[in-house]
Coordinates of C-alpha atoms and ligand atoms in Angstrom, one line a residue:
M1 CA -23.7 3.5 -10.1
K2 CA -20.4 5.0 -9.4
N3 CA -17.8 5.2 -12.5
I4 CA -14.3 4.5 -10.4
L5 CA -11.1 4.7 -11.7
V6 CA -8.9 2.5 -9.3
T7 CA -5.2 2.5 -10.3
G8 CA -2.4 -0.2 -8.8
G9 CA -5.5 -2.6 -8.1
A10 CA -3.5 -5.4 -9.1
G11 CA -0.8 -4.5 -6.1
F12 CA -1.3 -5.5 -2.2
I13 CA -3.4 -2.9 -0.8
G14 CA -5.6 -2.3 -4.5
S15 CA -6.6 -5.9 -5.1
N16 CA -7.9 -6.5 -1.5
Y17 CA -9.9 -3.0 -1.7
I18 CA -11.0 -3.8 -5.2
N19 CA -12.0 -7.7 -4.2
H20 CA -13.5 -6.9 -0.6
I21 CA -15.6 -3.6 -1.9
L22 CA -17.3 -5.8 -5.3
K23 CA -18.3 -8.4 -2.9
D24 CA -20.0 -5.8 -0.4
N25 CA -21.1 -2.9 -2.4
Q26 CA -23.7 -3.5 -5.7
D27 CA -23.2 0.7 -6.2
Y28 CA -19.3 0.3 -8.0
F29 CA -17.9 0.3 -11.6
I30 CA -14.5 -0.2 -11.1
V31 CA -12.0 -0.1 -13.5
N32 CA -8.6 -1.3 -12.8
L33 CA -5.4 0.3 -14.2
D34 CA -2.3 -1.3 -13.5
K35 CA 0.9 -1.5 -15.5
L36 CA 1.6 -5.0 -14.1
T37 CA 4.9 -4.0 -12.9
Y38 CA 6.8 -6.7 -10.6
A39 CA 4.5 -6.2 -7.7
G40 CA 1.4 -6.0 -9.8
N41 CA -0.4 -9.9 -10.1
L42 CA -3.9 -10.4 -11.6
E43 CA -4.6 -13.4 -9.3
N44 CA -4.7 -11.4 -6.5
L45 CA -8.0 -10.7 -8.1
T46 CA -9.4 -14.0 -9.2
S47 CA -12.6 -13.6 -7.2
S48 CA -13.3 -10.3 -8.9
Q49 CA -12.2 -10.9 -12.9
N50 CA -15.7 -12.5 -13.5
N51 CA -17.4 -9.6 -12.0
P52 CA -19.6 -7.4 -14.4
R53 CA -19.0 -4.3 -12.4
Y54 CA -15.1 -4.8 -13.2
R55 CA -12.9 -4.3 -15.8
F56 CA -8.8 -4.5 -16.1
I57 CA -6.7 -2.5 -18.5
R58 CA -3.2 -2.7 -18.1
G59 CA -1.1 0.4 -18.8
D60 CA 0.4 3.2 -17.2
I61 CA -1.0 5.9 -15.1
G62 CA 1.5 8.2 -16.6
N63 CA -0.4 7.5 -20.4
Y64 CA -1.8 10.9 -20.6
E65 CA -3.9 9.6 -24.2
L66 CA -4.8 5.8 -22.1
V67 CA -6.1 8.0 -19.0
D68 CA -8.0 10.3 -20.8
Y69 CA -9.0 8.0 -23.3
L70 CA -10.4 5.3 -20.4
F71 CA -12.4 9.0 -18.6
E72 CA -14.2 8.8 -21.7
K73 CA -15.0 5.1 -22.6
Y74 CA -16.2 4.2 -19.3
K75 CA -17.9 8.1 -18.1
I76 CA -15.3 7.7 -15.2
E77 CA -16.1 10.7 -12.2
Y78 CA -14.0 9.0 -9.5
V79 CA -10.4 7.8 -9.0
I80 CA -8.6 6.1 -6.5
N81 CA -4.7 5.9 -7.0
F82 CA -3.2 3.4 -5.1
A83 CA -1.0 3.0 -8.0
A84 CA 2.6 3.4 -6.8
E85 CA 6.5 1.8 -6.4
S86 CA 6.6 0.7 -2.8
H87 CA 9.2 -0.2 -1.3
V88 CA 11.7 1.6 0.3
D89 CA 14.4 -0.4 0.0
R90 CA 13.9 -0.4 -4.0
S91 CA 13.6 3.2 -3.7
I92 CA 17.6 3.3 -2.7
L93 CA 18.5 0.6 -5.2
G94 CA 17.2 2.8 -7.5
S95 CA 15.2 5.9 -7.3
A96 CA 14.1 6.9 -11.1
V97 CA 11.0 4.8 -11.2
F98 CA 9.5 6.9 -8.1
F99 CA 9.4 10.0 -9.5
Q100 CA 8.1 8.5 -12.5
T101 CA 5.5 6.9 -11.1
N102 CA 4.6 8.3 -7.9
V103 CA 5.4 12.2 -8.9
L104 CA 4.9 12.3 -12.7
G105 CA 2.1 9.7 -13.1
T106 CA 0.1 11.2 -10.1
N107 CA 0.2 14.2 -12.1
V108 CA -1.4 12.8 -15.0
L109 CA -3.8 11.4 -13.4
L110 CA -4.5 14.9 -11.4
E111 CA -4.5 16.9 -14.9
V112 CA -6.9 14.1 -16.6
S113 CA -9.5 14.1 -13.3
R114 CA -9.1 18.4 -13.4
K115 CA -10.0 18.5 -17.2
R116 CA -12.7 15.6 -17.3
N117 CA -14.3 17.3 -13.6
V118 CA -13.7 14.4 -11.6
K119 CA -16.4 13.8 -8.7
K120 CA -13.5 13.5 -6.2
F121 CA -10.0 12.0 -6.1
L122 CA -8.9 10.3 -3.6
Q123 CA -4.5 9.9 -3.1
V124 CA -3.8 7.1 -0.9
S125 CA -0.5 7.8 0.9
T126 CA 1.2 6.7 3.6
D127 CA 2.7 8.0 7.0
E128 CA 6.4 7.8 5.5
V129 CA 5.6 11.4 4.8
Y130 CA 5.7 12.3 8.1
G131 CA 9.4 11.2 8.7
S132 CA 10.8 9.7 11.6
L133 CA 9.3 10.2 15.2
G134 CA 11.3 9.1 18.9
P135 CA 10.0 7.6 21.4
E136 CA 7.1 10.0 22.2
G137 CA 4.6 11.5 20.3
L138 CA 2.6 10.3 17.3
F139 CA 1.6 11.8 13.6
T140 CA -1.2 14.0 13.4
E141 CA -2.2 15.5 10.2
K142 CA -0.7 18.6 11.2
T143 CA 2.7 16.9 11.5
P144 CA 5.2 18.8 9.1
L145 CA 6.0 16.8 6.1
S146 CA 9.7 15.2 6.8
P147 CA 9.9 12.7 4.4
N148 CA 13.6 10.7 4.4
S149 CA 13.6 7.7 1.6
P150 CA 13.5 8.2 -2.1
Y151 CA 10.2 6.8 -1.7
S152 CA 8.6 8.8 1.1
S153 CA 10.0 12.0 -0.5
S154 CA 8.0 11.2 -4.0
K155 CA 4.7 10.5 -1.6
A156 CA 5.1 13.7 0.0
S157 CA 5.7 15.5 -3.7
A158 CA 2.5 13.6 -4.7
D159 CA 0.4 14.8 -1.8
M160 CA 1.7 18.6 -2.0
M161 CA 1.2 18.6 -5.6
A162 CA -2.9 17.0 -5.0
L163 CA -3.5 19.2 -2.6
S164 CA -2.3 22.6 -4.7
F165 CA -4.8 21.1 -7.3
F166 CA -7.8 21.7 -4.5
H167 CA -6.4 25.0 -3.8
T168 CA -5.8 26.4 -7.1
F169 CA -8.5 24.9 -8.8
G170 CA -10.8 23.7 -6.3
M171 CA -10.6 20.0 -7.9
P172 CA -12.2 17.8 -5.3
V173 CA -9.2 15.9 -3.3
V174 CA -9.1 13.8 -0.7
I175 CA -6.0 12.4 0.8
T176 CA -5.2 9.0 3.5
R177 CA -2.0 8.3 5.2
C178 CA -2.1 5.0 6.4
S179 CA 0.6 3.1 8.3
N180 CA 2.4 -0.2 7.7
N181 CA -0.5 -2.8 6.0
Y182 CA -0.1 -6.6 6.4
G183 CA -2.9 -9.5 5.2
P184 CA -2.9 -11.2 2.2
F185 CA -1.3 -11.2 -1.5
Q186 CA 1.5 -8.8 0.1
F187 CA 4.6 -8.6 -2.4
P188 CA 7.3 -11.4 -0.4
E189 CA 9.8 -8.0 -0.1
K190 CA 8.0 -6.7 2.5
L191 CA 8.8 -7.4 6.3
I192 CA 5.7 -9.7 7.1
P193 CA 5.8 -12.0 4.3
L194 CA 9.3 -12.2 3.6
M195 CA 9.9 -13.2 7.4
I196 CA 7.2 -15.8 7.2
I197 CA 8.4 -17.3 3.5
N198 CA 11.9 -17.4 4.4
A199 CA 11.3 -19.2 8.2
L200 CA 9.1 -21.9 6.2
N201 CA 12.1 -22.1 3.7
N202 CA 14.6 -22.3 6.5
K203 CA 16.6 -19.2 5.3
N204 CA 17.8 -17.2 7.3
L205 CA 15.5 -13.6 8.4
P206 CA 17.2 -10.5 7.7
V207 CA 16.8 -8.0 10.5
Y208 CA 17.8 -4.6 9.8
G209 CA 19.9 -2.8 12.6
D210 CA 19.5 -3.8 16.0
G211 CA 15.6 -5.2 15.2
M212 CA 14.3 -1.8 17.2
N213 CA 12.5 0.0 15.1
V214 CA 9.2 0.1 15.6
R215 CA 5.9 0.3 13.1
D216 CA 2.4 0.6 13.5
W217 CA 1.0 -2.2 11.8
I218 CA -3.0 -2.6 10.2
Y219 CA -4.9 -5.3 8.6
V220 CA -5.4 -4.6 4.9
I221 CA -9.0 -4.6 4.8
D222 CA -8.8 -2.3 8.2
H223 CA -7.2 -0.1 5.5
N224 CA -9.6 -0.6 3.0
I225 CA -13.0 0.2 4.8
A226 CA -11.1 4.0 5.9
I227 CA -10.2 4.2 2.4
D228 CA -14.0 3.6 1.2
L229 CA -14.8 5.7 4.2
V230 CA -12.8 8.8 3.1
F231 CA -13.9 8.1 -0.3
N232 CA -17.7 8.1 0.1
K233 CA -17.5 10.8 3.0
G234 CA -14.5 12.4 3.8
N235 CA -14.4 16.3 3.1
I236 CA -12.6 17.8 0.1
G237 CA -8.7 19.3 0.5
E238 CA -8.4 17.5 4.1
V239 CA -6.2 14.6 5.1
Y240 CA -6.9 11.7 7.2
N241 CA -4.4 9.4 9.3
I242 CA -5.7 5.9 9.1
G243 CA -3.5 3.6 12.5
A244 CA -5.0 0.9 14.5
G245 CA -2.8 1.7 17.5
N246 CA -0.6 -1.5 17.2
E247 CA 3.2 -0.2 17.5
L248 CA 5.5 -2.9 17.6
P249 CA 9.1 -3.5 17.5
N250 CA 10.6 -5.3 14.2
I251 CA 12.3 -8.0 15.9
Q252 CA 8.8 -8.8 18.1
I253 CA 7.1 -9.6 15.0
V254 CA 10.1 -11.4 13.9
K255 CA 9.9 -13.6 16.9
L256 CA 6.6 -14.0 16.6
I257 CA 6.1 -15.2 13.0
L258 CA 8.9 -18.1 14.3
S259 CA 6.9 -18.9 17.2
A260 CA 3.9 -19.5 15.2
L261 CA 5.7 -21.6 12.6
D262 CA 7.3 -23.8 15.1
K263 CA 10.6 -22.4 13.6
S264 CA 14.2 -22.2 15.6
E265 CA 15.3 -18.3 16.7
D266 CA 18.6 -19.0 15.7
L267 CA 17.1 -18.1 12.3
I268 CA 17.4 -14.9 13.2
Q269 CA 20.5 -13.0 11.2
Y270 CA 21.2 -9.1 12.3
V271 CA 22.3 -7.6 9.1
K272 CA 23.7 -4.5 8.1
D273 CA 20.4 -1.3 8.5
R274 CA 18.8 -0.1 5.9
P275 CA 20.6 3.5 4.7
G276 CA 18.4 6.5 6.5
H277 CA 16.3 3.9 8.3
D278 CA 13.3 5.6 9.9
R279 CA 13.3 4.8 13.6
R280 CA 9.6 4.7 14.9
Y281 CA 6.1 5.5 13.2
A282 CA 3.1 5.9 14.8
I283 CA -0.3 7.0 13.9
D284 CA -2.3 9.5 15.8
S285 CA -6.0 8.6 13.9
S286 CA -8.9 10.5 16.2
K287 CA -9.5 12.7 13.0
I288 CA -10.9 9.6 11.1
Q289 CA -12.4 8.3 14.1
T290 CA -13.9 11.1 15.4
E291 CA -15.3 12.8 12.1
L292 CA -16.0 10.2 10.3
G293 CA -16.5 6.8 12.7
W294 CA -14.2 4.9 11.4
K295 CA -12.0 2.5 14.1
P296 CA -9.9 -0.7 13.3
L297 CA -12.2 -4.0 13.1
F298 CA -9.4 -6.4 13.4
T299 CA -6.9 -7.0 16.6
F300 CA -3.4 -7.8 15.6
E301 CA -3.1 -10.9 17.4
N302 CA -6.4 -12.7 15.0
A303 CA -5.2 -11.1 11.8
I304 CA -1.9 -11.8 11.9
K305 CA -2.5 -15.4 12.6
E306 CA -5.0 -15.4 9.6
T307 CA -1.7 -14.0 7.7
I308 CA 0.5 -16.3 8.5
D309 CA -2.2 -19.1 8.0
W310 CA -2.6 -17.5 4.6
Y311 CA 0.6 -17.8 3.2
L312 CA 0.7 -21.6 4.6
S313 CA -2.4 -22.1 2.7
N314 CA -1.2 -19.9 -0.7
T315 CA 2.5 -21.5 -1.2
S316 CA 2.0 -21.6 -5.0
W317 CA 0.6 -18.2 -5.1
W318 CA 4.1 -17.0 -3.3
H319 CA 6.4 -19.8 -4.9
R320 CA 5.8 -17.9 -8.6
I321 CA 6.6 -15.1 -7.3
I322 CA 10.3 -16.1 -5.7
S323 CA 11.1 -18.1 -8.4
G324 CA 11.1 -15.1 -11.0
E325 CA 12.7 -11.3 -10.6
Y326 CA 12.3 -11.4 -6.9
Q327 CA 15.6 -13.9 -6.8
K328 CA 17.9 -11.6 -8.6
Y329 CA 16.3 -8.3 -6.2
Y330 CA 16.9 -11.0 -3.0
E331 CA 20.5 -11.3 -4.2
M332 CA 21.1 -7.3 -4.9
Q333 CA 19.4 -6.1 -1.5
Y334 CA 20.6 -9.2 0.8
N335 CA 24.2 -10.1 -0.5
R336 CA 25.9 -7.5 -1.1
Ligands
LIG401 P1 2.3 -2.5 -4.1 O1 3.6 -2.4 -4.6 O2 1.9 -3.7 -3.6 O3 1.2 -2.7 -5.5 C1 1.5 -1.1 -6.7 C2 0.8 -1.8 -7.7 O4 0.7 -0.3 -8.8 C3 1.2 -2.7 -8.4 O5 0.3 -3.6 -8.8 C4 1.5 -2.3 -9.6 O6 1.7 -2.8 -10.9 C5 1.2 -0.7 -9.8 N1 1.3 0.5 -10.6 C6 3.3 0.4 -10.1 N2 3.8 1.7 -11.1 C7 2.4 1.9 -11.9 C8 2.2 2.7 -13.0 N3 2.9 3.5 -13.5 N4 1.1 2.4 -13.5 C9 0.1 1.7 -13.5 N5 -0.2 0.9 -12.2 C10 1.2 1.1 -11.3 O7 1.6 -1.2 -2.9 P2 1.2 -1.6 -1.9 O8 1.2 -2.2 -0.9 O9 -0.3 -2.1 -2.6 O10 0.4 0.0 -1.7 C11 -0.2 1.1 -2.5 C12 -0.5 1.9 -1.9 O11 -0.6 2.5 -0.7 C13 0.6 2.7 -2.2 O12 0.3 4.3 -3.1 C14 1.3 3.0 -1.3 O13 2.6 4.3 -1.4 C15 0.3 3.1 -0.8 N6 0.9 2.5 1.1 C16 1.2 1.2 1.4 C17 1.6 1.0 2.5 C18 1.9 -0.2 2.9 O14 2.1 -1.0 3.8 N7 1.9 -1.4 2.0 C19 0.9 1.8 3.9 C20 0.8 2.7 3.2 C21 0.3 3.5 2.0
LIG402 O1 4.3 3.2 7.0 C1 3.7 2.8 5.7 C2 4.6 2.2 4.4 O2 4.9 1.1 5.2 C3 4.3 1.9 3.2 O3 4.3 3.3 2.9 C4 5.1 1.4 2.7 O4 4.6 1.1 0.8 C5 5.6 -0.4 2.6 O5 6.8 -0.5 2.0 C6 5.9 0.3 4.2 O6 7.8 0.5 4.8 P1 8.4 0.2 5.8 O7 10.1 0.6 5.1 O8 8.2 0.6 6.7 O9 7.6 -1.6 5.4 P2 8.8 -2.7 5.2 O10 8.2 -3.8 5.5 O11 10.0 -2.4 4.5 O12 10.1 -2.8 6.8 C7 9.4 -2.7 7.8 C8 10.5 -2.6 8.8 O13 11.0 -4.0 8.6 C9 11.2 -1.6 8.6 O14 11.3 -1.0 9.6 C10 12.3 -2.2 8.1 C11 12.5 -3.5 8.7 N1 13.0 -5.0 7.9 C12 12.7 -5.2 6.6 C13 13.1 -5.9 5.9 C14 12.4 -5.6 3.9 C15 13.7 -5.7 7.9 O15 14.5 -5.9 9.3 N2 14.4 -7.0 7.2 C16 14.0 -6.7 5.9 O16 14.3 -7.3 5.4

């Protein structure tokens, strides 16, 4: 049995990880530490909540005493750190909490893990640490870090800190850097769920700038399979890029969603661009493919259809979200 502290497991990617991994794997005991910020939702974990190999603890990764207590109480040997403030637009509205959680919170996890001789520490990072690409080329693990937003600079700081714990203390750290995820349980502030939900509500679809910014899309389960592989087989001190090779301009995704829902393109509204908006992300994932044998299992064509269907069948999940704090955020972000 592996006793694993999973942080941020009530968010989009972490909850999909827990649900997926507890279904297929008998060897993990997972303690999910999550603060339940606006982005955390225990409803995402309904299928795991009664599993005897799962515990939920509400708390902050930046609380040293709590993290240390959890290591002691649950004999934690491994950490997978998903917990973060994850939305670029919110980091532009206010950056402090991004540095509090993503940098100082990660520092607490690293310090306790070092003291407790953790067997492996996986830092879930992002391709955004590499900055922005021109029309050609891909991010490799050797691309210099050049983050452009408060969000991505906080994630880059955490990456560098985690690697410094490997170099200085020999701590068994690994880092994954993935591209844009989509799938069930994604908070509707992010492009794909926001556009699906606005279209369903016949609201305008706010496209930033000229709509030609490019992202490289991966289904969340493919990301999580890769994380689990790196967790088990990744070499310590190494970084692994994860991406499925699905580059698309935003406007193409928006039009695809409208067409799948049989809605008019008149709903598209071009709005003021995001400040500092990265133009293009694209991932070279040959390292994880050749060294660890990972490859994506889902095609964009099928998985985006499944995702749209999921939002159509789970209206009560997102209705509850958009009727809460989200409304205030939406006003601030889009009606300035
Ligand atoms: P999310 O915003 O959906 O979820 C974040 C979770 O972390 C929430 O449950 C929240 O309650 C929790 N959290 C926030 N602050 C906390 C704190 N101080 N202590 C404990 N819990 C806290 O994010 P996500 O999209 O699931 O992203 C998960 C991770 O993956 C992040 O580290 C993000 O940087 C990274 N990532 C995301 C993507 C993407 O496309 N969404 C791509 C690559 C990497
Ligand atoms: O690349 C990985 C990153 O992907 C993760 O590290 C982040 O946590 C995650 O939020 C995501 O960042 P992006 O900024 O790329 O994702 P977002 O969904 O916010 O935006 C995707 C693209 O769509 C981006 O070019 C901005 C654009 N966009 C977004 C929103 C919310 C719009 O045009 N309109 C919108 O309303």
